[in-house]
mmCIF file of C-alpha atoms in Angstrom:
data_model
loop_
_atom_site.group_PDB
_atom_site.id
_atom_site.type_symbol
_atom_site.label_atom_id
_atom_site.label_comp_id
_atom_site.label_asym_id
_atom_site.label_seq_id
_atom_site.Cartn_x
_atom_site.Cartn_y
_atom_site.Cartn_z
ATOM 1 C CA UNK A 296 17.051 3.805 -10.823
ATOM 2 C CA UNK A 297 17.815 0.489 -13.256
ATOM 3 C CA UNK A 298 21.844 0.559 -13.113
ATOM 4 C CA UNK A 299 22.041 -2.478 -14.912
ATOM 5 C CA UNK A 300 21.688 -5.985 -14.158
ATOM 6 C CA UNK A 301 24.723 -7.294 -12.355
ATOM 7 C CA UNK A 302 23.401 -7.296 -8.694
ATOM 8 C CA UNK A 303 26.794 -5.436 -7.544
ATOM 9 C CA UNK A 304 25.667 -2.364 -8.971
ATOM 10 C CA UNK A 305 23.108 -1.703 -6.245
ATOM 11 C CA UNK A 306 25.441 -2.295 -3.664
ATOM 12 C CA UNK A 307 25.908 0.822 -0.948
ATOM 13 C CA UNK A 308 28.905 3.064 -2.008
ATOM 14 C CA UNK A 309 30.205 5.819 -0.358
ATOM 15 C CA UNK A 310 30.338 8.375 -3.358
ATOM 16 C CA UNK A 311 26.149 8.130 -3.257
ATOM 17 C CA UNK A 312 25.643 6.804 -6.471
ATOM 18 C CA UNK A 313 24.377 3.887 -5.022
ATOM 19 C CA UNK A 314 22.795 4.037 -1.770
ATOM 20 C CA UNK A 315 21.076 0.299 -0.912
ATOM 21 C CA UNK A 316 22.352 -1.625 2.757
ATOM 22 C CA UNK A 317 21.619 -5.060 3.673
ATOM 23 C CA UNK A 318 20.572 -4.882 6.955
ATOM 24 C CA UNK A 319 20.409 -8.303 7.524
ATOM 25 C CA UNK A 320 21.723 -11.951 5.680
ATOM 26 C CA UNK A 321 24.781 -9.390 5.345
ATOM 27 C CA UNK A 322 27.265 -12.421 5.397
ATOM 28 C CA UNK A 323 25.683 -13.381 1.730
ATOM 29 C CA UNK A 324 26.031 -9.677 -0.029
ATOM 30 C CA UNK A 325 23.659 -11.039 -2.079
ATOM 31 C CA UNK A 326 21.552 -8.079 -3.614
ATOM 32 C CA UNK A 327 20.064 -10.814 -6.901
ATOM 33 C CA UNK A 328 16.668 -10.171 -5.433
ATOM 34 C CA UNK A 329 17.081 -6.602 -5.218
ATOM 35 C CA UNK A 330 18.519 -5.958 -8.311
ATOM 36 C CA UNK A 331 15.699 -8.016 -10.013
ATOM 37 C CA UNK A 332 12.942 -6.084 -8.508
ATOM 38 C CA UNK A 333 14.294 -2.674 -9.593
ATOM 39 C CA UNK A 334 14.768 -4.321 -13.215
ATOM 40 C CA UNK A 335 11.239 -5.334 -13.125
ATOM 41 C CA UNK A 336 10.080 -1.835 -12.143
ATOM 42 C CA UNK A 337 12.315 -0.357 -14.735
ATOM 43 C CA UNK A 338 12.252 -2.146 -17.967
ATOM 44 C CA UNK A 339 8.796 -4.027 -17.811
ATOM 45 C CA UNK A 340 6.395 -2.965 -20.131
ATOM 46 C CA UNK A 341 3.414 -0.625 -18.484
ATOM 47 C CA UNK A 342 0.699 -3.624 -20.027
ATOM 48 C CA UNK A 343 3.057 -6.643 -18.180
ATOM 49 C CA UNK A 344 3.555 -4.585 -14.623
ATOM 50 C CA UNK A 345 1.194 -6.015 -13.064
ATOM 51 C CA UNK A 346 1.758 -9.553 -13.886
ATOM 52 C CA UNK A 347 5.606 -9.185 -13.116
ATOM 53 C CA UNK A 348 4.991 -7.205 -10.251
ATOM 54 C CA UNK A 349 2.839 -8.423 -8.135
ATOM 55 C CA UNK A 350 4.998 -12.409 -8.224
ATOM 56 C CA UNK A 351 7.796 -10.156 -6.202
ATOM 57 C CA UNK A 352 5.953 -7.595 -4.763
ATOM 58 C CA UNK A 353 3.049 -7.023 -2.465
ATOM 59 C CA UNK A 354 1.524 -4.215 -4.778
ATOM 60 C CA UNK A 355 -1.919 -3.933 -2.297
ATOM 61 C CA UNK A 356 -0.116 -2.816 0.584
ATOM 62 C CA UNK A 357 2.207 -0.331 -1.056
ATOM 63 C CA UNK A 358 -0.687 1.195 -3.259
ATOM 64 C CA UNK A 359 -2.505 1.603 0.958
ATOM 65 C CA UNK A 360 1.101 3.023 1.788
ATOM 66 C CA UNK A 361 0.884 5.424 -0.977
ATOM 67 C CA UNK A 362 -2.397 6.948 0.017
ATOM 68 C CA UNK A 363 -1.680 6.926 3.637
ATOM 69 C CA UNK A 364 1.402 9.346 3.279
ATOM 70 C CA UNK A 365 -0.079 11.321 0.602
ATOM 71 C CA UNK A 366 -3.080 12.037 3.137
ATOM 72 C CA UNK A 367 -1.210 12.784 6.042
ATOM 73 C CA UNK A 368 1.432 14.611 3.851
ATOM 74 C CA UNK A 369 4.287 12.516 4.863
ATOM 75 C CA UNK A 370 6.918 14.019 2.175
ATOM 76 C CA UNK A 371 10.261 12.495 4.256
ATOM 77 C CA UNK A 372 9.250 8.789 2.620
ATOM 78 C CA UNK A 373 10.571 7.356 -0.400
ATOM 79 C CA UNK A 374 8.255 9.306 -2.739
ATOM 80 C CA UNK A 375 9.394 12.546 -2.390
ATOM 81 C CA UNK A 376 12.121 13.015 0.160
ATOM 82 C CA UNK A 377 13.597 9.197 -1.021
ATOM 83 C CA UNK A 378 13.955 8.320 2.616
ATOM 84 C CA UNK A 379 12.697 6.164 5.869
ATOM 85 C CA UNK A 380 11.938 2.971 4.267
ATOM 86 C CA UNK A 381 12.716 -0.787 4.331
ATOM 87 C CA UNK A 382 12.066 -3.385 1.499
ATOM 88 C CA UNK A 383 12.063 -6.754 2.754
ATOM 89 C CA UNK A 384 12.121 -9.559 1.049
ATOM 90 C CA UNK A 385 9.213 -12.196 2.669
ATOM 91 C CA UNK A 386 10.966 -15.890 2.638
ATOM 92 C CA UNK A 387 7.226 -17.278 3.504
ATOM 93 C CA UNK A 388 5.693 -15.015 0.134
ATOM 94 C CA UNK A 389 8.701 -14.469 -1.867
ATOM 95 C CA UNK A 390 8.311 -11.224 -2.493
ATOM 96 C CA UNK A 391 9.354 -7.660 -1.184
ATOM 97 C CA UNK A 392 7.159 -5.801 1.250
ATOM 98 C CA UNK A 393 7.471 -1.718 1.469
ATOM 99 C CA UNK A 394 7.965 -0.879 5.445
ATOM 100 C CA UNK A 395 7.718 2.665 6.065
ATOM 101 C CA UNK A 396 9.265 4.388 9.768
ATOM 102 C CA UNK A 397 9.457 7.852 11.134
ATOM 103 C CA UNK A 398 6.607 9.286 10.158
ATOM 104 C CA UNK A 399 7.251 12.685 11.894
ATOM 105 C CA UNK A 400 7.294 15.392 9.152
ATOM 106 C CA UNK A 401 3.423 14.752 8.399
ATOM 107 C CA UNK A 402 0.021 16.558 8.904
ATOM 108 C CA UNK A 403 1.459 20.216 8.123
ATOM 109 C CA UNK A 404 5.240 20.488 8.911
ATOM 110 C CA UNK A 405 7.380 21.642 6.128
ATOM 111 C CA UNK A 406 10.798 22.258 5.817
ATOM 112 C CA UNK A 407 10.836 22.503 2.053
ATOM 113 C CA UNK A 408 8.663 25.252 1.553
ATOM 114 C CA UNK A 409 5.710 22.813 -0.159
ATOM 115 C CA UNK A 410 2.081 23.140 0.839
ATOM 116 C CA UNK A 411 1.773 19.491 1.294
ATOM 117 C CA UNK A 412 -2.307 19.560 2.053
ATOM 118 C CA UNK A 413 -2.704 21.561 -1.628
ATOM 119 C CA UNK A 414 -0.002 18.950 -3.569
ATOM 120 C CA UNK A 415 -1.751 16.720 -6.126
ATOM 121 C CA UNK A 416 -2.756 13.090 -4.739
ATOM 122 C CA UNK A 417 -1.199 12.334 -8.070
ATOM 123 C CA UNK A 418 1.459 13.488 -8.981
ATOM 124 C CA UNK A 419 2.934 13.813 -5.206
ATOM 125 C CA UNK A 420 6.661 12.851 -5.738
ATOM 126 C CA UNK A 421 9.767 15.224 -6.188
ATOM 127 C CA UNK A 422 10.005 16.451 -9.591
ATOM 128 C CA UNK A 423 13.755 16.622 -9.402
ATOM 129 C CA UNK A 424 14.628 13.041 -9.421
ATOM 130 C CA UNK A 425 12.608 9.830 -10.750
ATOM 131 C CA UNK A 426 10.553 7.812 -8.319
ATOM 132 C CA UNK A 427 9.381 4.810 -11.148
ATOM 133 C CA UNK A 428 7.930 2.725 -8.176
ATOM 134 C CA UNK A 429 5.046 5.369 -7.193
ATOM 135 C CA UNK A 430 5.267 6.974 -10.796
ATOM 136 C CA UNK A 431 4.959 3.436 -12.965
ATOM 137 C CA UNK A 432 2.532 1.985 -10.377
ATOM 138 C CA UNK A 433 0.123 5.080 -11.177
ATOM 139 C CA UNK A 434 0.357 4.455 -15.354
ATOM 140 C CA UNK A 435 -1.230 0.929 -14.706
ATOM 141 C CA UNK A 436 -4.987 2.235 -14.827
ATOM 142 C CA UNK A 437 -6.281 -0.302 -11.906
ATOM 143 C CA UNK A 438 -3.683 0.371 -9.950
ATOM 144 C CA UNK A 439 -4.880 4.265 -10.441
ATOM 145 C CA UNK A 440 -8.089 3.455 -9.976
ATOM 146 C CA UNK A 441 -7.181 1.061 -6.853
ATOM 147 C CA UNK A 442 -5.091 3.913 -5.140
ATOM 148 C CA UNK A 443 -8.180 6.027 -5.622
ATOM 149 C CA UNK A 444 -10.805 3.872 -4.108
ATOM 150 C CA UNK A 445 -8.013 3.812 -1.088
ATOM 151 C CA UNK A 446 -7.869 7.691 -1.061
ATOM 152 C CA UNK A 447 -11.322 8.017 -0.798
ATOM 153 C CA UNK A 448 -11.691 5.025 1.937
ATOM 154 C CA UNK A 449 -9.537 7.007 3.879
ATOM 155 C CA UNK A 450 -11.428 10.069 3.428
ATOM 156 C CA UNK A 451 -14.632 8.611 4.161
ATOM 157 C CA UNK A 452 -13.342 6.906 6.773
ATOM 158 C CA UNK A 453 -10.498 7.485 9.780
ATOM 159 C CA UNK A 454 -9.602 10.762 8.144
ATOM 160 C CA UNK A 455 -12.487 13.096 9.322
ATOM 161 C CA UNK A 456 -12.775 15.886 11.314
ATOM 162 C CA UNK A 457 -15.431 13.599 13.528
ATOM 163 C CA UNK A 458 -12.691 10.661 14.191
ATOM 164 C CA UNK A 459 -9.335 12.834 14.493
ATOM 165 C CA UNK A 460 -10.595 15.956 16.447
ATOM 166 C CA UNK A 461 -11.901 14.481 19.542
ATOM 167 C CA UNK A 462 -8.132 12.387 19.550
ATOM 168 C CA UNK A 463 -6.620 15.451 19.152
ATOM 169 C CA UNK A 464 -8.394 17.086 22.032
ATOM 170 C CA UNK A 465 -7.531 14.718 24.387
ATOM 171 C CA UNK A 466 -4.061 14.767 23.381
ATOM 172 C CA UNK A 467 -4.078 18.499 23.832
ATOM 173 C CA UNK A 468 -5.832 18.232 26.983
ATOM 174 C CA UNK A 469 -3.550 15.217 28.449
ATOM 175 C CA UNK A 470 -0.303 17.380 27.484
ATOM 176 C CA UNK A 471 -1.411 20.748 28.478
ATOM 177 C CA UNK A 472 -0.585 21.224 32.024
ATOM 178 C CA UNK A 473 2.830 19.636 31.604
ATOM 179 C CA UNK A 474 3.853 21.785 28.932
ATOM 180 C CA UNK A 475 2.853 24.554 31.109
ATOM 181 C CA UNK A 476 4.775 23.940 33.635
ATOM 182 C CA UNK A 477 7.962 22.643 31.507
ATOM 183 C CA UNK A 478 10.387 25.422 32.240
ATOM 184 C CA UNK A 479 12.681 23.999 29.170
ATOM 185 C CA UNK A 480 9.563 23.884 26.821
ATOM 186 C CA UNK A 481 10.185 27.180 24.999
ATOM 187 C CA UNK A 482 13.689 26.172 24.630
ATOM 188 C CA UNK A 483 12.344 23.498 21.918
ATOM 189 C CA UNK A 484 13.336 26.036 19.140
ATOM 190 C CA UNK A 485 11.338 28.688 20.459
ATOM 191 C CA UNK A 486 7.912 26.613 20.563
ATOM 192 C CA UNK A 487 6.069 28.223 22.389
ATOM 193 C CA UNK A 488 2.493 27.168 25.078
ATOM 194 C CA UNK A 489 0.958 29.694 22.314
ATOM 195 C CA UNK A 490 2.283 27.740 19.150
ATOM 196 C CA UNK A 491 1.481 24.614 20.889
ATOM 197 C CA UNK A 492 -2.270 26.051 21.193
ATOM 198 C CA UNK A 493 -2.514 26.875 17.629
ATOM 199 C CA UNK A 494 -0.716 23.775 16.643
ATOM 200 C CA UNK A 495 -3.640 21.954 17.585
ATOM 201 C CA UNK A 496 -7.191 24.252 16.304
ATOM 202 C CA UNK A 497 -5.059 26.700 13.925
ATOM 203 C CA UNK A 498 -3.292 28.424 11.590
ATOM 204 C CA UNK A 499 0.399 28.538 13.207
ATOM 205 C CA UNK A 500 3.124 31.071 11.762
ATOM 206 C CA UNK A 501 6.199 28.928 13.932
ATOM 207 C CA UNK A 502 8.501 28.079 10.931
ATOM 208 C CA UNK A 503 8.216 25.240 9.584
ATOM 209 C CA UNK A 504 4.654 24.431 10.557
ATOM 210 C CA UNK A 505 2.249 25.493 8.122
ATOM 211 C CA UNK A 506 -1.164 24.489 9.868
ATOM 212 C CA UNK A 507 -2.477 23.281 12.908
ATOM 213 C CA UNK A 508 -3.450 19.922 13.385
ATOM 214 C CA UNK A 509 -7.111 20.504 12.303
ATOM 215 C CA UNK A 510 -6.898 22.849 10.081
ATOM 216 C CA UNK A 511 -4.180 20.903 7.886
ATOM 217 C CA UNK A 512 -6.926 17.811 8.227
ATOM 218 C CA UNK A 513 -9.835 20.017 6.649
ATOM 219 C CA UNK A 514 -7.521 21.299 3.809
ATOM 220 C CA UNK A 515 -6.017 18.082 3.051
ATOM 221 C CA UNK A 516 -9.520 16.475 2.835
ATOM 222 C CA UNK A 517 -11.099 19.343 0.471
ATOM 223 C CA UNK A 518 -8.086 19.235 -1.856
ATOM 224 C CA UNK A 519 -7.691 15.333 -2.221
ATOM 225 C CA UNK A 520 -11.973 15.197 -2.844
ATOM 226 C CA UNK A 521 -11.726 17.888 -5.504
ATOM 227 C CA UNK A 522 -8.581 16.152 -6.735
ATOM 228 C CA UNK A 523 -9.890 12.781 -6.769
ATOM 229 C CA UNK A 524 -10.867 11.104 -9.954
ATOM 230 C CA UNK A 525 -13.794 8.963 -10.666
ATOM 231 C CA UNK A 526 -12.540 5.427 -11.059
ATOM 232 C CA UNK A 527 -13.640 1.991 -10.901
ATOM 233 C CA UNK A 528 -11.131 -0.293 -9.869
ATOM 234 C CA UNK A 529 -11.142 -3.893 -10.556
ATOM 235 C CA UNK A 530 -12.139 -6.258 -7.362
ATOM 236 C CA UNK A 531 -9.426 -7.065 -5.311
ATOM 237 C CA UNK A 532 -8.598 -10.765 -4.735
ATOM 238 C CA UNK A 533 -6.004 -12.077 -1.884
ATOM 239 C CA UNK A 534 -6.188 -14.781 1.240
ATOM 240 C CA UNK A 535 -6.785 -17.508 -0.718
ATOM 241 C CA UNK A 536 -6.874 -20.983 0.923
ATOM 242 C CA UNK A 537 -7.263 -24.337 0.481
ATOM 243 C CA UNK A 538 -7.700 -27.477 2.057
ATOM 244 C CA UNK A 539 -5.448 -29.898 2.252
ATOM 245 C CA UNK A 540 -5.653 -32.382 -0.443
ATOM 246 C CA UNK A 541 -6.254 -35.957 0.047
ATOM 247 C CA UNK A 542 -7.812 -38.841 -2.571
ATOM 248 C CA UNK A 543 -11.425 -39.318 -1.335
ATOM 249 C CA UNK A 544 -11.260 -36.305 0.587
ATOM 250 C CA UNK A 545 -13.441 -33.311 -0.318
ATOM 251 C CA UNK A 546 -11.636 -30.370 -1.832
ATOM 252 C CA UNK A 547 -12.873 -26.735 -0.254
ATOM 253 C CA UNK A 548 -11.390 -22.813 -1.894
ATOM 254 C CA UNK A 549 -11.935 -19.860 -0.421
ATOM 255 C CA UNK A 550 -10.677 -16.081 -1.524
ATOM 256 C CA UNK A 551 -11.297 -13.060 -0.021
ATOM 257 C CA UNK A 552 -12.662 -10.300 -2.444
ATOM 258 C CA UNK A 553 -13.042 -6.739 -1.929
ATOM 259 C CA UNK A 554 -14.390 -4.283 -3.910
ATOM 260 C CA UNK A 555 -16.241 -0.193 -3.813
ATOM 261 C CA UNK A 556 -19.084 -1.311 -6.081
ATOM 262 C CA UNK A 557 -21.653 -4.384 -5.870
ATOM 263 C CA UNK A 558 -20.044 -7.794 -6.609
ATOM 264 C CA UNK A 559 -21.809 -9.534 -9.740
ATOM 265 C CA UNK A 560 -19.936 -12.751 -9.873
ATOM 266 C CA UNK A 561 -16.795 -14.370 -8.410
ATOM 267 C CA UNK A 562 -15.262 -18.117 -9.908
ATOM 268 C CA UNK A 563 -12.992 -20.821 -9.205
ATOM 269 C CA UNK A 564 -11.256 -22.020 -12.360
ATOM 270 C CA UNK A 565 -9.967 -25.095 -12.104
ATOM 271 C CA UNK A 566 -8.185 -27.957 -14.365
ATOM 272 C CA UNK A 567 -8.359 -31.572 -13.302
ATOM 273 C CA UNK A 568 -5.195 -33.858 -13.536
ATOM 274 C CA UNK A 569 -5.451 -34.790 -17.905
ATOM 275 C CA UNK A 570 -8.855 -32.072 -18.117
ATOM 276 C CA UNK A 571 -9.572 -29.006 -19.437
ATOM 277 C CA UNK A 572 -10.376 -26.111 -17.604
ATOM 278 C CA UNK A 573 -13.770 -25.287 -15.893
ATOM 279 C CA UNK A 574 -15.102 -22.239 -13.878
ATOM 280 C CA UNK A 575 -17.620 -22.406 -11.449
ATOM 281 C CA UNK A 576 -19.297 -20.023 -10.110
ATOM 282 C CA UNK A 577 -18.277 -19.270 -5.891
ATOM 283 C CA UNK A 578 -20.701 -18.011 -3.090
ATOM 284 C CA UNK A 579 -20.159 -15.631 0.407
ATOM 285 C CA UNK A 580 -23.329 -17.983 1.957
ATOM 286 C CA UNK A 581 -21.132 -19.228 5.047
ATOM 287 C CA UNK A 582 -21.926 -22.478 3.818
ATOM 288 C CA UNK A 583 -19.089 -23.276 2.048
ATOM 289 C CA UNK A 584 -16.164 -22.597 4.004
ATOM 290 C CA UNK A 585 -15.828 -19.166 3.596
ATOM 291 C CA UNK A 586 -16.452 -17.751 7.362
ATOM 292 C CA UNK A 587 -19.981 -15.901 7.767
ATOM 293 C CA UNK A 588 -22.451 -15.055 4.972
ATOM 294 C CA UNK A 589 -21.577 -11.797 3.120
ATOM 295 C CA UNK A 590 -18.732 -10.638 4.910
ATOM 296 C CA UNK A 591 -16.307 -11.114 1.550
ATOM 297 C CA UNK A 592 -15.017 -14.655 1.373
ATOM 298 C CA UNK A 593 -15.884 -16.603 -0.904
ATOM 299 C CA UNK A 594 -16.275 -20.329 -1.308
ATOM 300 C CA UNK A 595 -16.911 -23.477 -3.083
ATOM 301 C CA UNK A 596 -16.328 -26.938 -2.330
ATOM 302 C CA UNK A 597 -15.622 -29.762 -5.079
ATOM 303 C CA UNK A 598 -15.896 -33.814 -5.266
ATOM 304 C CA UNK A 599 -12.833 -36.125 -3.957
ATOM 305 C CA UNK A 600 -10.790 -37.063 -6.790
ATOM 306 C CA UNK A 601 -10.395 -40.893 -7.129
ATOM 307 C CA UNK A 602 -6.211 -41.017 -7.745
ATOM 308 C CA UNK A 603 -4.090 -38.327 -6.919
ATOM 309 C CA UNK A 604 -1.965 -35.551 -9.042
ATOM 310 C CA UNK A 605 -1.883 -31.423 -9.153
ATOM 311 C CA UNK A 606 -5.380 -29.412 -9.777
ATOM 312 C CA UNK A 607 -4.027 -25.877 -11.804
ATOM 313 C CA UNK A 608 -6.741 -22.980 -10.594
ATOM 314 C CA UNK A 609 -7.630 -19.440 -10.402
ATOM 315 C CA UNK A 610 -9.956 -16.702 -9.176
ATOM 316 C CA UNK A 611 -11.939 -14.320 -11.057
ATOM 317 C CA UNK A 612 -14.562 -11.525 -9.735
ATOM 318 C CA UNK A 613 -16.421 -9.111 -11.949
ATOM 319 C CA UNK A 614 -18.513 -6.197 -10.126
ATOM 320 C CA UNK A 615 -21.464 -4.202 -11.415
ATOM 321 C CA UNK A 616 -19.750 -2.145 -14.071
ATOM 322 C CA UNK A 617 -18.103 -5.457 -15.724
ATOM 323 C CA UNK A 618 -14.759 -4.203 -14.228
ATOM 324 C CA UNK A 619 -12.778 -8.139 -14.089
ATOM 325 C CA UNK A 620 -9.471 -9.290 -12.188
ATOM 326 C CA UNK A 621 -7.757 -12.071 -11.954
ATOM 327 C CA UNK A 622 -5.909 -13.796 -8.835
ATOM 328 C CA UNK A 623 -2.953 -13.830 -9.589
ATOM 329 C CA UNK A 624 -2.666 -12.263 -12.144
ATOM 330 C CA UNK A 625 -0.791 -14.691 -14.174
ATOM 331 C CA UNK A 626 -0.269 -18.213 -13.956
ATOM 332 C CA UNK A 627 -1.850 -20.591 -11.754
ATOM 333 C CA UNK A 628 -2.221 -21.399 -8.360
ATOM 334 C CA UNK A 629 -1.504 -25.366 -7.417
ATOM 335 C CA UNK A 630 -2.976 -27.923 -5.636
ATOM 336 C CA UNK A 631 -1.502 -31.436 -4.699
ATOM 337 C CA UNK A 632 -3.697 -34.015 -3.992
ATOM 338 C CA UNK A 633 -2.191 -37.195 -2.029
ATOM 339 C CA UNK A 634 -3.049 -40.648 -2.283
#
């Protein structure tokens, strides 16, 4: 929640209004960074997120994050239960990266009487408290429609009966005569070599798990498809490089793009030191320094530049259906070129 910001708001307090810990650089008690990112979240306009965002944030990953837990029904996150995560702030990036940890109340287990494999894919967090990370993320439509292609990635994907069930067998199988003979086992809370059967192929009655392994993969998978809209997001752009600049020397870009529908077109636009801007149009050939032919990088070289000074540029990639993004999303990327 926005508190305000003076950066000593967000400081950890034991009366639980505010509940943020440095875990490391504590010597500083600097929470500036932290306190800018939750403004940013907060009080930026749904039509500037992204462009706000994404200079502090690693939006890709989180929006993966998202789809992951929702998937595997991991409710004791930051989404619903608020919980098990760490931002950290990336010195090389600038910008926060969302790590999640324990990951153990997933695929079934509830202790809050939720049927996590029926919940909505979109509207997954607690309805009790706010959660404008996940919630605002969702309003900007391709960050919806990104999420979504991820989802369904996912589902077409790792997160089949025809990758998981065969890993769960051998689990079962490896485990099995050790749990057998495990005099203690039942004392687990009462688990018994019969729940742990079910736990794997069926429906389970123990108490707080809903569904077997299996069984809460098949009804996760035929909720989230019937659940999961129809949306075109916006290629992807990230991993750009560069060479390194030098008068006389040739310059060579290369971004990765990636994308659920066929890409039409993909552009370096760049301005030369006292020029206006030009695109140009990029290729995935393996010709031009972007790594083997159609495997998503694009590339493009251009001529030495006779004195030196900074070249402004930016990516572009259209698909199919006209759906355009920009990398990044504001402002320009830099280049230096030495003499």
């Amino acid at each position: 929640s926005y508190l305000g910001d003076d950066p000593d708001l967000y400081k950890f307090s034991s009366d639980g209004r505010r509940a943020y810990d440095l875990q490391n650089n504590s010597d500083t008690d600097d929470y500036s960074d932290l306190a800018n990112f939750i403004r940013v979240i907060n009080q930026t306009t749904i039509g500037d997120l992204p462009c706000e965002l994404e200079a502090i944030f690693n939006v890709d990953t989180y929006l993966r994050t998202m789809a992951f837990d929702v998937l595997v029904g991991n409710w004791d996150g930051y989404a619903f239960n608020q919980n098990n995560y760490y931002l950290y702030h990336n010195t090389a990036t600038d910008r926060f990266e969302y790590i999640p940890f324990d990951l153990d109340n997933t695929l079934g287990i509830d202790w809050l009487n939720r049927d996590w494999a029926e919940r909505d894919i979109y509207n997954w967090p607690s309805q009790s408290t706010d959660r404008p990370l996940f919630e605002r993320i969702l309003e900007v439509p391709d960050y919806r429609a990104r999420y979504s292609y991820y989802i369904e990635s996912f589902l077409t994907g790792d997160f089949k009966p025809i990758n998981l069930f065969p890993i769960f067998d051998a689990l079962q199988a490896k485990l099995l005569p050790y749990v057998t003979e495990d005099d203690f086992y039942p004392l687990d809370y009462g688990f018994s070599l019969t729940y742990f059967e079910n736990a794997f192929d069926g429906e389970t009655d123990y108490f707080h798990t809903d569904y077997g392994l299996k069984s809460y993969v098949l009804a996760r998978r035929n909720n989230a498809l019937a659940q999961l809209e129809d949306l075109n997001p916006a290629p992807y752009l990230f991993g750009e490089r560069t060479s390194t600049a030098s008068v006389g020397q040739q310059l060579s870009f290369q971004v990765i793009v990636q994308e659920d529908q066929m890409i039409d077109q993909v552009q370096l636009c760049y301005q030369l030191p006292g020029q206006s801007f030009n695109c140009i149009n990029m290729e995935d050939f393996g010709s031009t320094g972007d790594g083997l032919p159609n495997d998503g990088e694009y590339g493009i070289f251009l001529p030495p530049l006779s004195s030196a000074g900074t070249i402004e540029y930016y990516f572009t990639a259209t698909d199919n259906q006209n759906a355009t993004n920009r990398h990044p999303a504001c402002g320009n990327f830099t280049m230096e070129v030495t003499s």
